Short mmCIF file of C-alpha atoms in Angstrom, two decimals:
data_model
loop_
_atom_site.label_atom_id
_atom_site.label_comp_id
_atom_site.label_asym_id
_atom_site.label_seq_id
_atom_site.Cartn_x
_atom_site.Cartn_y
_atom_site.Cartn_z
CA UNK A 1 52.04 93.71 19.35
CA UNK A 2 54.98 91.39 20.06
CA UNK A 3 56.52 90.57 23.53
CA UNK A 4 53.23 91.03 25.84
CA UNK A 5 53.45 88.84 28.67
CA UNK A 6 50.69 88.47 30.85
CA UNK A 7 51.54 91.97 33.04
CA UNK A 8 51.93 93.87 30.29
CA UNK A 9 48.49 92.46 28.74
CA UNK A 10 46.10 93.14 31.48
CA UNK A 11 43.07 96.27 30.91
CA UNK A 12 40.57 97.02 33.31
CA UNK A 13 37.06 97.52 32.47
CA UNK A 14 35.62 98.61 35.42
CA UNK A 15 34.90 98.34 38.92
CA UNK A 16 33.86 99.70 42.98
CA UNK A 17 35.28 100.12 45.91
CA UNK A 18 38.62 100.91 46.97
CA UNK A 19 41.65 98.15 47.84
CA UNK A 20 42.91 100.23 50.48
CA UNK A 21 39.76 100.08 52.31
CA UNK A 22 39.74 96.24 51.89
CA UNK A 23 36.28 96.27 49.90
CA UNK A 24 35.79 96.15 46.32
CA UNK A 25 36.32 94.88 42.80
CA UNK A 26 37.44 95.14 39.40
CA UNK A 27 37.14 92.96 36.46
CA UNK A 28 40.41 93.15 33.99
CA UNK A 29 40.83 91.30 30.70
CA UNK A 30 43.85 90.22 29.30
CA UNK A 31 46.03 89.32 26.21
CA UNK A 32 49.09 88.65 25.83
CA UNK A 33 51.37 86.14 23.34
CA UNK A 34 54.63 86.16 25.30
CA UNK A 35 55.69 84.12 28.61
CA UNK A 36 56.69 86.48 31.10
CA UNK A 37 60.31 84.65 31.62
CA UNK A 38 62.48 85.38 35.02
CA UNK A 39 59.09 88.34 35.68
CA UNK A 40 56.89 87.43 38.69
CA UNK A 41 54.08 89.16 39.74
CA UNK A 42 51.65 89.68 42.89
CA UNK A 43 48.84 91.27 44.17
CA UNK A 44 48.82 92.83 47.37
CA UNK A 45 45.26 94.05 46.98
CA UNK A 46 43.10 91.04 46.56
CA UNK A 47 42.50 87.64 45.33
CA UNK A 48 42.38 87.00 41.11
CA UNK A 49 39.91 84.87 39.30
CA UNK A 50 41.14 84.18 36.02
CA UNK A 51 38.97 82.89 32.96
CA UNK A 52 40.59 82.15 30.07
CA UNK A 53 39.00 82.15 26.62
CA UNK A 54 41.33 81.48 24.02
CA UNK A 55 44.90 79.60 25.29
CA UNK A 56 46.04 77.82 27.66
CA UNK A 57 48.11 79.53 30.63
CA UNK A 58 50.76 77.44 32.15
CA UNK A 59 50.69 78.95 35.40
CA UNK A 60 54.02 78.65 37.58
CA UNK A 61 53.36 79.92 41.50
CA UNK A 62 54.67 79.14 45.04
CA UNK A 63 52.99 76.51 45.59
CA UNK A 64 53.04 74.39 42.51
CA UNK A 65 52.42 74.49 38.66
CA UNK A 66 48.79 74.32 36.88
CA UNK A 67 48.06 74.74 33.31
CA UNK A 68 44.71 76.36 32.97
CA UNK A 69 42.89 76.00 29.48
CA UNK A 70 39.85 77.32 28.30
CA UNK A 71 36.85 76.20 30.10
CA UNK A 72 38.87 76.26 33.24
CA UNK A 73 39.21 79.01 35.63
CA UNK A 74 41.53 79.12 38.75
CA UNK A 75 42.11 81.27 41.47
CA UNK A 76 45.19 83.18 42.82
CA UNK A 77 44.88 84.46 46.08
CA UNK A 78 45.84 87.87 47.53
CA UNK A 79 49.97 87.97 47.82
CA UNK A 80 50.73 84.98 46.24
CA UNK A 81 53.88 85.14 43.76
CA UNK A 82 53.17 83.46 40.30
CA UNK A 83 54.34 84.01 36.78
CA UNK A 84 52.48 82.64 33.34
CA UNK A 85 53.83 81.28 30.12
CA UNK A 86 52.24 81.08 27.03
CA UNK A 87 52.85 79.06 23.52
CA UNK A 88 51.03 82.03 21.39
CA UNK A 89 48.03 84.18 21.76
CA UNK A 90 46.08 84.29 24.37
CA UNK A 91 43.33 86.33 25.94
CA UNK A 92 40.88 86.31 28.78
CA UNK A 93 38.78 87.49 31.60
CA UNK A 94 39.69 88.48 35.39
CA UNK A 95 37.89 89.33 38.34
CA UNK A 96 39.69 91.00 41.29
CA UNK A 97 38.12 91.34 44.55
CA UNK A 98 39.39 93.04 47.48
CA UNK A 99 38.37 91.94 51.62
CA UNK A 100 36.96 88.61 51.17
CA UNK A 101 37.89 85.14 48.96
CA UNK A 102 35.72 83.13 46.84
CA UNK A 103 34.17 80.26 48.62
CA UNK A 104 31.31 77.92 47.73
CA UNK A 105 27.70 79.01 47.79
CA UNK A 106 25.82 77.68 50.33
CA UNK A 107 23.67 75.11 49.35
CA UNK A 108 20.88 75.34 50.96
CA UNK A 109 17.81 73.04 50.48
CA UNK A 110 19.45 71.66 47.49
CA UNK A 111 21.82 69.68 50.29
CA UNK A 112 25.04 67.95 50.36
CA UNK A 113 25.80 67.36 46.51
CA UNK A 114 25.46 69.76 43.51
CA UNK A 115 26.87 72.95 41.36
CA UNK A 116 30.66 72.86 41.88
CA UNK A 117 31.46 70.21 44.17
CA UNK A 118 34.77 70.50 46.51
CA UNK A 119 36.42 67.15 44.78
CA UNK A 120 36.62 68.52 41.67
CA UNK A 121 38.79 71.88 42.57
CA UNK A 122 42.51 70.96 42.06
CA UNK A 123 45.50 72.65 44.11
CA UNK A 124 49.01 72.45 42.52
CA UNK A 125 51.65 69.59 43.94
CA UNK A 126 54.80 71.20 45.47
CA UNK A 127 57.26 71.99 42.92
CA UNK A 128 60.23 73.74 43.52
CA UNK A 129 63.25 75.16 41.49
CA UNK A 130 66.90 76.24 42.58
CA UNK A 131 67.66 79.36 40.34
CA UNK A 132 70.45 81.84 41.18
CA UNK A 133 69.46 84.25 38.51
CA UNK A 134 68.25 87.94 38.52
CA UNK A 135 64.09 87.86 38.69
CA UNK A 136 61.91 90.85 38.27
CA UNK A 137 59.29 91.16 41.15
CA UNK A 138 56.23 93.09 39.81
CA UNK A 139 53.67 94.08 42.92
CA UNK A 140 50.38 95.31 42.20
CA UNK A 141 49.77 97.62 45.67
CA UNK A 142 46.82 99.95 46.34
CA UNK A 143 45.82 99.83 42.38
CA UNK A 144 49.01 100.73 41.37
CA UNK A 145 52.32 98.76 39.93
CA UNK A 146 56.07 98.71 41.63
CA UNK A 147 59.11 96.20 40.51
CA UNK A 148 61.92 95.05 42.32
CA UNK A 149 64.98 92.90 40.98
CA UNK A 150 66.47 89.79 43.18
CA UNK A 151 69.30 87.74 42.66
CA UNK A 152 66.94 84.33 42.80
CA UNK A 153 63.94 82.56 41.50
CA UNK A 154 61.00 83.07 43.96
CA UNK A 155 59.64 79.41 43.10
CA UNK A 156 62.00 77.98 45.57
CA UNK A 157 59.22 76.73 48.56
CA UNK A 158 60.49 73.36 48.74
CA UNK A 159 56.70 72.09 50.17
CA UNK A 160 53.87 73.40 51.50
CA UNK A 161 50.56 73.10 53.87
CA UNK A 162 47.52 74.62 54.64
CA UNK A 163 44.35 76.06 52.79
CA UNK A 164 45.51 79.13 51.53
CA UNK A 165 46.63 78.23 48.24
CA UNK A 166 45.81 78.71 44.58
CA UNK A 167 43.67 75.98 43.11
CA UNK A 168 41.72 75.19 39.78
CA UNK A 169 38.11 74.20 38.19
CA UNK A 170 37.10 72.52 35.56
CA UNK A 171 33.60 74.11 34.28
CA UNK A 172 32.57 70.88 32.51
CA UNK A 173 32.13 69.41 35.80
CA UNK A 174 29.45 71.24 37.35
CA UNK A 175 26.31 69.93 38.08
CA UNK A 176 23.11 72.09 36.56
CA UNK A 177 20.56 72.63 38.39
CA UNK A 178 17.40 73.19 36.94
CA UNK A 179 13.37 74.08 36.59
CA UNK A 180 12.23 71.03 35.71
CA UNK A 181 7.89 71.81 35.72
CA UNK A 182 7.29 75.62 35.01
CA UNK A 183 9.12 78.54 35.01
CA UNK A 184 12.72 79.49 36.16
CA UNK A 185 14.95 78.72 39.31
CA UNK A 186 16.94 81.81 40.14
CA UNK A 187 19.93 82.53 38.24
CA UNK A 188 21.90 81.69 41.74
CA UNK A 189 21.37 77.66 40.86
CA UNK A 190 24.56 78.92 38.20
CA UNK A 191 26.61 79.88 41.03
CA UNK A 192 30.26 78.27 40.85
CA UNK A 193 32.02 80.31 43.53
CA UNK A 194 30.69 83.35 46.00
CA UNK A 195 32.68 86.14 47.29
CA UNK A 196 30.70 86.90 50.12
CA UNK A 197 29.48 90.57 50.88
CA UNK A 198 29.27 92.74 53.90
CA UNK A 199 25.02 92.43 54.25
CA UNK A 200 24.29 88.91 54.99
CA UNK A 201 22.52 87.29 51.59
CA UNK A 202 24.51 89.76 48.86
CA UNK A 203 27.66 89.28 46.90
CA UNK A 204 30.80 91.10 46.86
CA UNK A 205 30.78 89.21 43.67
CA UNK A 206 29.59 86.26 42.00
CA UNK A 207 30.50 83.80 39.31
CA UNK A 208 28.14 82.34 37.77
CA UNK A 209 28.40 80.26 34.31
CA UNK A 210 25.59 79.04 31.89
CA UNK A 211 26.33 75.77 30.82
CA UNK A 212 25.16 73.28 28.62
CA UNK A 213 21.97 71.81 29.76
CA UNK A 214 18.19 70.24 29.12
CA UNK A 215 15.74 72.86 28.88
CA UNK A 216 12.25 71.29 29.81
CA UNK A 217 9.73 73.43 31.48
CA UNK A 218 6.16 74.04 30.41
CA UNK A 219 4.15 77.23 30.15
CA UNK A 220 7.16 79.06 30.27
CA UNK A 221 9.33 81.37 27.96
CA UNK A 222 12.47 79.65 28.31
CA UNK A 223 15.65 81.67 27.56
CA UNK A 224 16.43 84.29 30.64
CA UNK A 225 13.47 86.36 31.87
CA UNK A 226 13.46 90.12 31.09
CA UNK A 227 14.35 91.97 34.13
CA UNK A 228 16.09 94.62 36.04
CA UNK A 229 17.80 93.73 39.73
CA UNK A 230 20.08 95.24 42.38
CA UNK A 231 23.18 93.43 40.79
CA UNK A 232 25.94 95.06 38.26
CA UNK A 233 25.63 92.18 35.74
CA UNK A 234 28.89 91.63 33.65
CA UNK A 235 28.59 89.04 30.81
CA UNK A 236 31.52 87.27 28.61
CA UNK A 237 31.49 84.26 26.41
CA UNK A 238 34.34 81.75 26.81
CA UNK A 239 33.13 79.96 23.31
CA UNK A 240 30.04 79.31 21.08
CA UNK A 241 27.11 81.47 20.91
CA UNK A 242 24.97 83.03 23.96
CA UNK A 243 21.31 81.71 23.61
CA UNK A 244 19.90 84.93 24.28
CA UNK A 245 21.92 86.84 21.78
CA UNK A 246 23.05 84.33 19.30
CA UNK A 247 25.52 85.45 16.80
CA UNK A 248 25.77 89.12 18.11
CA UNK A 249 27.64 88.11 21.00
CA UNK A 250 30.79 87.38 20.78
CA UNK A 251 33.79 84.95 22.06
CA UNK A 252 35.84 87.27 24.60
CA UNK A 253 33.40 89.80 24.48
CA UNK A 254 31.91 91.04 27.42
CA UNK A 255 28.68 93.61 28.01
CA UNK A 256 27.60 95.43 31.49
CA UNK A 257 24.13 95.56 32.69
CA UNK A 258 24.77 98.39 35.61
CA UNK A 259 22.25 98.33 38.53
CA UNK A 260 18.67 98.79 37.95
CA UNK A 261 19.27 98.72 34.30
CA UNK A 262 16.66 96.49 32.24
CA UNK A 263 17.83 93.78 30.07
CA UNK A 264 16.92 90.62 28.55
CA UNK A 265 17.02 87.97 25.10
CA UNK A 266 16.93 89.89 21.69
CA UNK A 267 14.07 89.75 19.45
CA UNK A 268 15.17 87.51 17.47
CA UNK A 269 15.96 85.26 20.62
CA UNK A 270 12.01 86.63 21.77
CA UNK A 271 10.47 85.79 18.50
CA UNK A 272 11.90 82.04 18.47
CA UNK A 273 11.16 81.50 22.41
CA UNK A 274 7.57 82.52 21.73
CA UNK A 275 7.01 80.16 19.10
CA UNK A 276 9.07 77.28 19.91
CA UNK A 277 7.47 74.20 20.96
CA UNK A 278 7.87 72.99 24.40
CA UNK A 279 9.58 69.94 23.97
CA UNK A 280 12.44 68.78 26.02
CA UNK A 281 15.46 70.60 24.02
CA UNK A 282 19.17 70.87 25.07
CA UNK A 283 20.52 74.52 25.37
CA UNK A 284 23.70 75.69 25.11
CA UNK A 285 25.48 72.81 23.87
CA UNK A 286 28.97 73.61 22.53
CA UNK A 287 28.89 76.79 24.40
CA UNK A 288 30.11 78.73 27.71
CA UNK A 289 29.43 81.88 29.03
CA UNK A 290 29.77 83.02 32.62
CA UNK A 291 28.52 86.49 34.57
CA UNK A 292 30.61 88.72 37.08
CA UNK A 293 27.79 89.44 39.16
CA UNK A 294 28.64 92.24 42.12
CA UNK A 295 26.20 94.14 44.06
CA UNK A 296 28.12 96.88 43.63
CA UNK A 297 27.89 99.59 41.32
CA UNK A 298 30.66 99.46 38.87
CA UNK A 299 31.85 102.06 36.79
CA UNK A 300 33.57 101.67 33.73
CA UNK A 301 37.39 103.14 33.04
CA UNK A 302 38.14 105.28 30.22
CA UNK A 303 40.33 102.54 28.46
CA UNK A 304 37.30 100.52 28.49
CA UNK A 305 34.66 102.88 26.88
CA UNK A 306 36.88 105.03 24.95
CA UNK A 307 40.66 103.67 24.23
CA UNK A 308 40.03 100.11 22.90
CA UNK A 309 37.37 101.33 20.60
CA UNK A 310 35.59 98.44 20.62
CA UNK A 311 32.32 99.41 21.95
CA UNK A 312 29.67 98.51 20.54
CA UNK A 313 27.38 101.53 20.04
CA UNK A 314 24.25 99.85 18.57
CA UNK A 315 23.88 97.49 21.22
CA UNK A 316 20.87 98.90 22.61
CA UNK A 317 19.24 98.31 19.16
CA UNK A 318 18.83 94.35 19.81
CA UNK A 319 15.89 95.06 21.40
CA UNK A 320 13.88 98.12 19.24
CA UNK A 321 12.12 95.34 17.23
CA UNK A 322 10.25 93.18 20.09
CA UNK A 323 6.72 93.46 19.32
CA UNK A 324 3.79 94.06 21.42
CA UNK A 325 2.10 91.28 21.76
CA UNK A 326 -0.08 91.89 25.16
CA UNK A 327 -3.85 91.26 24.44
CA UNK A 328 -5.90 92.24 27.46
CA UNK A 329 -9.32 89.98 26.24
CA UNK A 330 -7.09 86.98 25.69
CA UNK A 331 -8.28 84.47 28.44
#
C-alpha cells in the first residue's frame, strides 16, 4: 500500500499482561514505506525495542536523532516523543514491555567484560528544531491510540541530561560467549539486554541474538538442543539463514514456541549435526537472528493467526522425518 508511515505500519502478534497494571508485553512488527512527516508518536504504556530487518529508520526524538539500520536495534523508552522517516520499504520487529526497562544482564562469573558491553550503546546528541507548524501527536495509552494537533514541532528540547533517554546497539559488536570443551552453555550467554521480572532470576523479557561464531565442542550435537522450558520463545531472522532451520526460515519471519511446548533443529539440520565431523567450524556467518524470550505466556492476536494469512500451517512437519536412532546395546 502507499503512504504507511511507521504508525500506520505496526501489527501485533501477541502478548501477556495488561499495561494498565504496569506488567506485561507484546511483540509488534512493522512495515511501512512512508516517513511519518509533522506525525509524532508516544507510548504511554511501556518502553519499545525496535529491530529492524530490512531499512534503515532515521529516527528523530526529544533527545536527539539516530539512524538505526539493520543489525542495529535501539530502544525508546516509555513517554518519549519520536517520529521515523524512511527512504522506501521497510519492515521489522518490536518488543513492548510494560513495568520495567531493559538493562544489562548480570554477568555473573563471566566478570567485568563480555556480551554487550556499556561503551558500545550510543545515545543521540541534542538536536533541536524551531518549527511553528501544526504537528499531529499520536499517544498509544492503555493499548489503545488517541491524536492531538499542536501548533509546534515537539523536537524543540534545546539540551538534555540524565539516563533516561533513548539509545542504540550495534549487534556486530557483541562478544560470544561460548562452550568451548563439550556440550552447550545456556542460551542466556546470548543475552544482549534483560527486562527484569517480578521473581528474582526470570525475565519479563529477554533479547537474545545468535550471532556469528566458532563452533568447537566435542562429543556434542552442536546446533540448539531439543527441549521444552518455562519461557514463551519468539524467533525472527534479521538476515541469512537460521542454522537450525536453514532455508525454511525466513528473513522477517518470526515463529512462537509457547510455554512447555517442545522444539528443536529440523531433520535435515538433525541428520547433518549427527554426521558432521567435529572440527572447529564457524556458524552462522552472514547471518542474524534474535529471540523474544518472556516468561510469560503469550497469546497470539487474531491479525496474527488469521488476518495476515501468512501462517505457516506445515510447520510442525519439519520435524515428522527425524529418525530413531536410540540403540539400547550400543556401549
Amino acid at each position: 500500500a502507499d503512504g504507511v508511515d511507521f504508525v500506520k505500519g505496526i501489527h501485533t502478534l501477541g502478548g501477556a499482561g495488561d499495561p494498565c497494571t504496569r506488567y506485561g508485553a507484546a511483540i509488534h512488527i512493522y512495515t511501512c514505506n512512508s516517513s511519518m512527516a509533522n506525525k509524532v508518536f508516544y507510548n504511554a504504556d511501556g518502553d519499545l525495542l525496535i529491530v529492524p530487518q530490512l531499512g534503515t529508520l532515521f529516527i528523530t526524538t526529544e533527545m536527539g536523532k539516530m539512524e538505526v539500520s539493520p543489525n542495529e536495534i535501539c530502544v525508546i523508552q516509555q513517554g518519549i516523543r519520536f517520529k521515523v522517516d524512511v527512504t522506501g520499504a521497510s519492515r521489522g520487529y518490536m518488543l513492548e514491555v510494560w513495568g520495567n526497562h531493559f538493562i544489562l544482564p548480570n554477568l555473573g562469573p563471566i566478570g567485568a567484560n563480555g556480551l554487550a558491553n556499556p561503551r558500545d550503546f550510543l545515545t543521540p546528541v541534542s538536536h533541536y528544531e524551531d518549527v511553528e507548524t501544526e504537528h499531529v501527536v499520536v499517544a498509544k495509552f492503555q493499548g489503545k491510540l488517541f491524536s492531538a494537533k499542536q501548533d509546534h514541532s515537539p523536537f524543540d528540547v534545546v539540551a538534555w541530561h540524565g539516563n533516561y533517554a533513548p539509545y542504540k546497539y550495534n549487534l556486530k559488536n557483541f562478544m560470544v560467549i561460548n562452550a568451548t570443551a563439550f556440550d552447550h552453555a545456556d542460551p542466556s550467554i546470548f543475552t544482549v539486554l534483560t527486562c527484569p521480572g517480578q521473581l528474582e532470576g526470570t525475565a519479563l523479557c529477554d533479547f537474545v541474538i545468535f550471532p556469528p561464531r566458532w563452533a568447537v565442542q566435542d562429543h556434542t550435537f552442536r546446533p540448539p538442543y531439543y527441549h521444552r522450558n518455562c519461557m514463551s520463545e519468539f524467533m525472527g531472522l534479521i538476515y541469512g539463514n537460521y542454522e537450525a532451520k536453514e532455508g525454511e526460515f525466513q528473513p522477517g519471519g518470526g515463529s512462537l514456541h509457547s510455554i512447555m511446548t517442545p522444539h528443536g533443529p529440523d531433520a535435515n539440520c538433525f541428520t547433518g549435526a549427527s554426521n558432521a565431523a567435529l572440527n572447529p567450524v564457524r556458524v552462522a556467518d552472514n547471518t542474524q537472528s534474535f529471540m523474544f524470550e518472556s516468561s510469560l505466556s503469550l497469546k497470539s492476536t487474531t491479525w496474527a493467526l488469521k488476518t495476515c494469512e501468512k501462517v505457516d500451517d506445515d510447520y510442525w512437519k519439519c520435524w515428522q522425518n527425524l529418525p530413531k536412532l536410540f540403540n539400547p546395546n550400543q556401549k
